[in-house]
Every structure is written in structure tokens, then in C-alpha cells.
XYZ file of N, CA and C in Angstrom:
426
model
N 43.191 13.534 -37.035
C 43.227 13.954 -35.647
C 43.046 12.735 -34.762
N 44.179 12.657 -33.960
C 43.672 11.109 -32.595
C 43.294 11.922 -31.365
N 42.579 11.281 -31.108
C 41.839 11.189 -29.729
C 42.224 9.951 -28.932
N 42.931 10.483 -27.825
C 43.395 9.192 -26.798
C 42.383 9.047 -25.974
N 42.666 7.825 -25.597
C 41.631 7.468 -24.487
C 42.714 6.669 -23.077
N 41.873 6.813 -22.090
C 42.372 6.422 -20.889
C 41.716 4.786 -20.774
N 42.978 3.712 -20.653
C 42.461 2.532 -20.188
C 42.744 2.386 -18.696
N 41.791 1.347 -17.852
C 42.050 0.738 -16.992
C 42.886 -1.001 -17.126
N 43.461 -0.958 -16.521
C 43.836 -2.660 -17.034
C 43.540 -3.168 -15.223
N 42.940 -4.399 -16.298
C 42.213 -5.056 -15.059
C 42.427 -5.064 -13.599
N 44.291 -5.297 -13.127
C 44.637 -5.075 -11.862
C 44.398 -3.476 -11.487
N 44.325 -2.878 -11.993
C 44.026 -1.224 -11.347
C 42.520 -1.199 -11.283
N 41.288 -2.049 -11.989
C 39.911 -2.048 -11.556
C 39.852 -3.040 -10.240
N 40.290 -3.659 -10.257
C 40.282 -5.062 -9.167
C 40.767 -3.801 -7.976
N 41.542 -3.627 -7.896
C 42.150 -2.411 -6.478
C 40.783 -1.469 -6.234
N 40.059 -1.294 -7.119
C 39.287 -0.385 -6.182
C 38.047 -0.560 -5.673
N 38.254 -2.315 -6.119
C 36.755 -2.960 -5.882
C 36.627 -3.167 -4.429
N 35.347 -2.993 -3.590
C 35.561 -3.557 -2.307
C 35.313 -4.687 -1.993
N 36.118 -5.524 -0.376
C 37.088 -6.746 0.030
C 35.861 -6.915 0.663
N 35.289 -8.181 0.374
C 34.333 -8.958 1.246
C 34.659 -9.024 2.771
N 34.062 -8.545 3.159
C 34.529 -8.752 4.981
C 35.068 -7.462 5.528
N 35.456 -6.964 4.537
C 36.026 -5.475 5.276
C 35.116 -4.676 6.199
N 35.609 -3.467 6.364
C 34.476 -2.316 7.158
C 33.641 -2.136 6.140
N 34.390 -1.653 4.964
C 33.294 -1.040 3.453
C 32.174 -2.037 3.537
N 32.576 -2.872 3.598
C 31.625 -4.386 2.608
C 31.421 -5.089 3.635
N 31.078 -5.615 4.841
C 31.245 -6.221 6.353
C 29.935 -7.390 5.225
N 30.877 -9.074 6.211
C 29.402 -9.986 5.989
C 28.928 -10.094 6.893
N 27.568 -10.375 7.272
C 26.995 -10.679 8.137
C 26.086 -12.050 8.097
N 25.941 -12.462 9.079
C 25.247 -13.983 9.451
C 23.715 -14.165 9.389
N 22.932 -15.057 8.322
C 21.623 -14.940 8.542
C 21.151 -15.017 10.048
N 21.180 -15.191 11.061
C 20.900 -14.596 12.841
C 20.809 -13.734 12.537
N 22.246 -12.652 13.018
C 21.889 -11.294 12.272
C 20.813 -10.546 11.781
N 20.748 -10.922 9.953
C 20.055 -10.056 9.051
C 18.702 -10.913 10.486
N 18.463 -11.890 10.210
C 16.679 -12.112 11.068
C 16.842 -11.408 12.625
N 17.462 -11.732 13.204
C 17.158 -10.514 14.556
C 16.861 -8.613 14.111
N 17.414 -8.605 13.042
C 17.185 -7.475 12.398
C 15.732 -7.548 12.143
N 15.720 -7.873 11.342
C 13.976 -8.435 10.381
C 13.111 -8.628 11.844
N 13.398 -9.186 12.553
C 12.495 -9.811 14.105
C 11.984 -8.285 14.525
N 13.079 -7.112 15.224
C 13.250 -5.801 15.324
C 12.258 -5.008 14.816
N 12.412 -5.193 13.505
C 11.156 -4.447 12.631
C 10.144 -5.076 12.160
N 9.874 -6.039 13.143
C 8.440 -6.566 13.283
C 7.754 -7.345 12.084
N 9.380 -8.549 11.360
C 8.853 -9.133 10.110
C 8.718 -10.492 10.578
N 8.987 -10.925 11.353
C 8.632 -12.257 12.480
C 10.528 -12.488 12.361
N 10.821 -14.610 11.814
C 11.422 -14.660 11.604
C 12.397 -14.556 10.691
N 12.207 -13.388 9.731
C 12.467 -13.250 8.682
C 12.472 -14.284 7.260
N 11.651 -15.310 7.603
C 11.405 -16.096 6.320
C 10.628 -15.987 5.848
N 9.459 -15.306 6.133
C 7.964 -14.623 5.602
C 7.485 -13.631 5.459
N 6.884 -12.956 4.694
C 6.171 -11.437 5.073
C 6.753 -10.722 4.583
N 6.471 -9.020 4.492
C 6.572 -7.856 4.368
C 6.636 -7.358 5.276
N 7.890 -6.150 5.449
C 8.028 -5.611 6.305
C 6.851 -4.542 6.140
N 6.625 -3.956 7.219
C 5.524 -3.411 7.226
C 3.815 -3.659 6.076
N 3.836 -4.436 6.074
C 2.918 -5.014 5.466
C 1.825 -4.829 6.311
N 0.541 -4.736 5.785
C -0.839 -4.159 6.563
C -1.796 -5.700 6.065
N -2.694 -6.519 6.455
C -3.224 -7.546 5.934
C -4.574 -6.888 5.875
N -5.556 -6.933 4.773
C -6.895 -6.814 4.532
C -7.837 -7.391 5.851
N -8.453 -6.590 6.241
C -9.761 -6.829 7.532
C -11.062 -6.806 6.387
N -11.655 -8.075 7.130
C -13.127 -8.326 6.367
C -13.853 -7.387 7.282
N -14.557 -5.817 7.004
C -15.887 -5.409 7.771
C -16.929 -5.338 7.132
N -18.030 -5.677 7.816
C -19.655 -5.403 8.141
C -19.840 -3.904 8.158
N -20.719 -3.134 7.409
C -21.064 -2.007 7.480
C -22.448 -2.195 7.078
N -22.841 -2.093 8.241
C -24.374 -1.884 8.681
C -25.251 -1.256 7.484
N -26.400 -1.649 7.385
C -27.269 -0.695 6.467
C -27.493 0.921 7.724
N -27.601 2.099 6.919
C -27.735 3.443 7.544
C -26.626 3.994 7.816
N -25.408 2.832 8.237
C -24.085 3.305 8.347
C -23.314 3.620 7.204
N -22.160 4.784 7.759
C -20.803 4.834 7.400
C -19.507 4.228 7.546
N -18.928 3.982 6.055
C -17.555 3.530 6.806
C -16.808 4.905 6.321
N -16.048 5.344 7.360
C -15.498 6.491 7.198
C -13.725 6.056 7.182
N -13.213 6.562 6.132
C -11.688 5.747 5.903
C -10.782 6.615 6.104
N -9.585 6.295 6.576
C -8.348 6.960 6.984
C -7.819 7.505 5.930
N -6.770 8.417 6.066
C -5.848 8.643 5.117
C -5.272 8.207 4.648
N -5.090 7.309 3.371
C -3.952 6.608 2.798
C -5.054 5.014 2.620
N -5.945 4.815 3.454
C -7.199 3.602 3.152
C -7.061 3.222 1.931
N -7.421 1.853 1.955
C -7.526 0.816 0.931
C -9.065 -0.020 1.047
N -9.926 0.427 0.291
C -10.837 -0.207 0.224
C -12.100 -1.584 -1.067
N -12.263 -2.583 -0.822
C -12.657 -3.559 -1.684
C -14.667 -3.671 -1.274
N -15.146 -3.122 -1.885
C -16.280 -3.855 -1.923
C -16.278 -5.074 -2.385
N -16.736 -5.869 -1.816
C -17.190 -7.446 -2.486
C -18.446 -7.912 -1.715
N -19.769 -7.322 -0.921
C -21.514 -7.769 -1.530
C -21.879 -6.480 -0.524
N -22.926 -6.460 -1.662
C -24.197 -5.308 -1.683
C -23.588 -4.002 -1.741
N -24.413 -3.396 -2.926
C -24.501 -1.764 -3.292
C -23.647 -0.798 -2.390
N -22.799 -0.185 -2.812
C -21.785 1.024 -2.175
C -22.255 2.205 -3.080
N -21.977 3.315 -1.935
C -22.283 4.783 -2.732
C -21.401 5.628 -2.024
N -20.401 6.320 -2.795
C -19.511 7.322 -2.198
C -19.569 8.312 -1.336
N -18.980 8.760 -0.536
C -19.077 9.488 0.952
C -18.156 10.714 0.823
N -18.163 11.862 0.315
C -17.074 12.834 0.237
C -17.719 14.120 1.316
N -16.532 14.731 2.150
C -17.296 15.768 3.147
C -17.249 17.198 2.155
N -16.666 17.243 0.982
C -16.139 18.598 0.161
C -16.203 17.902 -1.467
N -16.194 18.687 -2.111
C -16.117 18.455 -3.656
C -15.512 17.069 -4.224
N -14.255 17.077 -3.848
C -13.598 15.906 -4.251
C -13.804 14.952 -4.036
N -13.379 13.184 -4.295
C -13.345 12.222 -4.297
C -12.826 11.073 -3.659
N -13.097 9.814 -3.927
C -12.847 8.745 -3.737
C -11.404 7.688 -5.223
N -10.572 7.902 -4.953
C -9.780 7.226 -5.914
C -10.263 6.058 -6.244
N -10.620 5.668 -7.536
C -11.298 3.991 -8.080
C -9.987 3.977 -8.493
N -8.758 2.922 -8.446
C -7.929 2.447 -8.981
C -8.283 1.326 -9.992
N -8.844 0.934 -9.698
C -8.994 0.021 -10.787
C -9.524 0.406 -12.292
N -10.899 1.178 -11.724
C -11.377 1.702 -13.220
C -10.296 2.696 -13.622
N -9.467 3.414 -12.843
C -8.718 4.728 -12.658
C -10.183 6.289 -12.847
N -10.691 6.325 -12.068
C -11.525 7.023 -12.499
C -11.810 7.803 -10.707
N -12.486 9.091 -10.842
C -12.485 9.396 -9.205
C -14.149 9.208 -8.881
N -14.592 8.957 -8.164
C -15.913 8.709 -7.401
C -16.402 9.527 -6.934
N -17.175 10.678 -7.251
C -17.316 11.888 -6.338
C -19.184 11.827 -5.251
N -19.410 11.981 -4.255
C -20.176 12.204 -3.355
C -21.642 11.453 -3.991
N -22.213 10.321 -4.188
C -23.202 9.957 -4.501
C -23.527 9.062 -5.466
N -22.547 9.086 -6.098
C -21.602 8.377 -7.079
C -21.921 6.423 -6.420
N -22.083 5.254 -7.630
C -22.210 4.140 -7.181
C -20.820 3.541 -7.095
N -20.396 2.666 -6.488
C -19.048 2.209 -6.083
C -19.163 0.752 -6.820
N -18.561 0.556 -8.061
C -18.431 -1.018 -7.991
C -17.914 -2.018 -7.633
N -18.807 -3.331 -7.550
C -18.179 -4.668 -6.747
C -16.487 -4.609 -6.826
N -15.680 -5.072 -5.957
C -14.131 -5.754 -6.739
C -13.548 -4.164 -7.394
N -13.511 -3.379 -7.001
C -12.903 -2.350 -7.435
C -12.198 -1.988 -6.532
N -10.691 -1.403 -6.332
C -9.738 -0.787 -4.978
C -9.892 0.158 -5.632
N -10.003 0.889 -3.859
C -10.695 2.440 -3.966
C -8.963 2.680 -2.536
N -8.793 3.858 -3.405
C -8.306 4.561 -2.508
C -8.903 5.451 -1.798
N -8.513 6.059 -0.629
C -8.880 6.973 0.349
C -7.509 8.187 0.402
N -7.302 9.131 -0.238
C -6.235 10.247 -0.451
C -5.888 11.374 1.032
N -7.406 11.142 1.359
C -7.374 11.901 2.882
C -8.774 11.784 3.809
N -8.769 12.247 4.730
C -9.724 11.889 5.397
C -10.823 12.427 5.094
N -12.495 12.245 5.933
C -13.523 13.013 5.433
C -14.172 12.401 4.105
N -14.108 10.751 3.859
C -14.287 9.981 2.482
C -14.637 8.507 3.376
N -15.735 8.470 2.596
C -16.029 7.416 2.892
C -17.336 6.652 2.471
N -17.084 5.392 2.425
C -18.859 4.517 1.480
C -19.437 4.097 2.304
N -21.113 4.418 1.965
C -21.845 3.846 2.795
C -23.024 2.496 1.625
N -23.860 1.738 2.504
C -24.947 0.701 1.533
C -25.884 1.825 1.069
N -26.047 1.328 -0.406
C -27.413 1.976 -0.930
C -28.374 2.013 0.030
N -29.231 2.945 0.014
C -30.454 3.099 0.803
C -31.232 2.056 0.185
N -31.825 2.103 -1.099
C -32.281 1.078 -1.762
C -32.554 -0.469 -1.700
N -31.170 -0.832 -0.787
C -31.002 -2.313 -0.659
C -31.462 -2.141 1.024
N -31.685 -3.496 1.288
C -32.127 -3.773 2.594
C -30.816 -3.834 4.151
N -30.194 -4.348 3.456
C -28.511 -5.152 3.792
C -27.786 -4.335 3.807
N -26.636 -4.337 4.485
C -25.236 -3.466 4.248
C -24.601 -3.810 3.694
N -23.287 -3.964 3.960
C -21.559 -3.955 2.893
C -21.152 -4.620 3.651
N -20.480 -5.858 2.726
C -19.354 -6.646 3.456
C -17.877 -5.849 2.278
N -17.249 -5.571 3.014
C -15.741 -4.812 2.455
C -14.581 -5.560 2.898
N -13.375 -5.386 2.036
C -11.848 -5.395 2.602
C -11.545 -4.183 3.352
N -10.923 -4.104 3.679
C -10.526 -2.547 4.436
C -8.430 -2.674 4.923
N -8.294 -1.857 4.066
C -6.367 -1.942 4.811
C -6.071 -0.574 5.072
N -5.962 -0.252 6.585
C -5.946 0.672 6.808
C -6.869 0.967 8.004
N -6.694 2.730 8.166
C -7.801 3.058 9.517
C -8.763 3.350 8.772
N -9.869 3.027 9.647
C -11.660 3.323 9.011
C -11.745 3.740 10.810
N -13.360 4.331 10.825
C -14.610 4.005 11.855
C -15.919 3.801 10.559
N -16.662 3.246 11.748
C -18.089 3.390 10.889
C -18.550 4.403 11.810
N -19.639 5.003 11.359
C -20.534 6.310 11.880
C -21.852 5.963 11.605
């Protein structure tokens, strides 16, 4: 039994490729693509992430809260953290992959997500000092 098969020969693949410069395929001028990039707020387009958020160093007071936004990115790096939940659930530890629930100790150098609002770490009572943190994203302290 044969089984045919359908070839292309090369000039019939070449025809349906699209023409540099055309409407399909248009080039455009690095100006251009960077006034573009400028637009959406990546400077001159030789650096950065578009929408890129940069880490804020905060101070969180001893007695205080840092209370974190939805979608928050948070780094302890000095003195004791303890998890802040307003309901059952948690604090995302990405790093350990593990969830943090309401009382729970927070370790140094660990990214903690924030999934929704109503979450948030405050300094051990224990220690004298507060929290120096990364923070990417919306917080208040309370």
C-alpha cells in the first residue's frame, strides 16, 4: 500500500514567507522602538524593565505594623518579624515555599509574598528595635 505525501519545493515556501518592509512585516527605526519604550515609561530604552517596581528600604518601628498591598513583595533583612494575618490564612514564604500563618516567626532573607490585603509583619515584641525590610509594592505601617 503507498501513501503519498504532499511536497513543498522551496520556491512555493519562499512565496509565503513575509517581505521585510512590507505592511505584514513593516521595519522600524531604533528612534521609533525608544520613543515607544520612552511612552511606557522605560526611559531611553537602553535600560530597565518595563514596568519594573525597584525595592524601597523601610523602617518599621517597634509596636508597629507594616501592612502590605495586594500582590507585595516583602524581604526582612534585621531584627525579628512575626506574621500579621486579619483571617485564617497567610503570608506566602517563597523561598522556604511554605505559608506563614498569624503569629508565626518570619525568617531573615526570605521573599514573602502578600496574595491580598489584610497581611502584614510586624517586630517581635521581645526585641527592643524594629524591622529594617525591602518592600516592592504598596504597604502602610499602622
Amino acid at each position: 500500500m503507498w501513501v503519498g505525501a504532499n511536497f513543498v519545493s522551496p520556491l512555493e515556501a519562499e512565496s509565503n514567507a513575509l517581505t521585510p518592509g512590507s505592511v505584514e512585516d513593516p521595519v522600524v527605526t531604533k528612534s521609533y522602538v525608544d520613543e515607544q519604550l520612552a511612552k511606557l515609561g522605560a526611559g531611553d530604552g537602553t535600560t530597565g524593565t518595563v514596568g519594573e517596581a525597584s525595592l524601597e528600604v523601610v523602617a518599621v518601628p517597634a509596636g508597629k505594623t507594616l501592612m502590605a498591598g495586594q500582590g507585595t513583595e516583602v524581604i526582612v533583612r534585621v531584627g525579628k518579624a512575626i506574621a500579621y494575618s486579619s483571617d485564617a490564612n497567610g503570608i506566602s514564604d517563597l523561598t522556604a515555599g511554605s505559608d506563614l500563618t498569624k503569629g508565626k516567626a518570619v525568617p531573615t532573607n526570605h521573599l514573602l509574598l502578600f496574595p491580598r490585603e489584610g497581611r502584614g509583619i510586624l517586630p517581635d515584641p521581645a526585641q527592643k528595635n524594629g524591622l529594617t525590610v525591602l518592600v516592592r509594592g504598596s504597604y502602610t505601617i499602622q
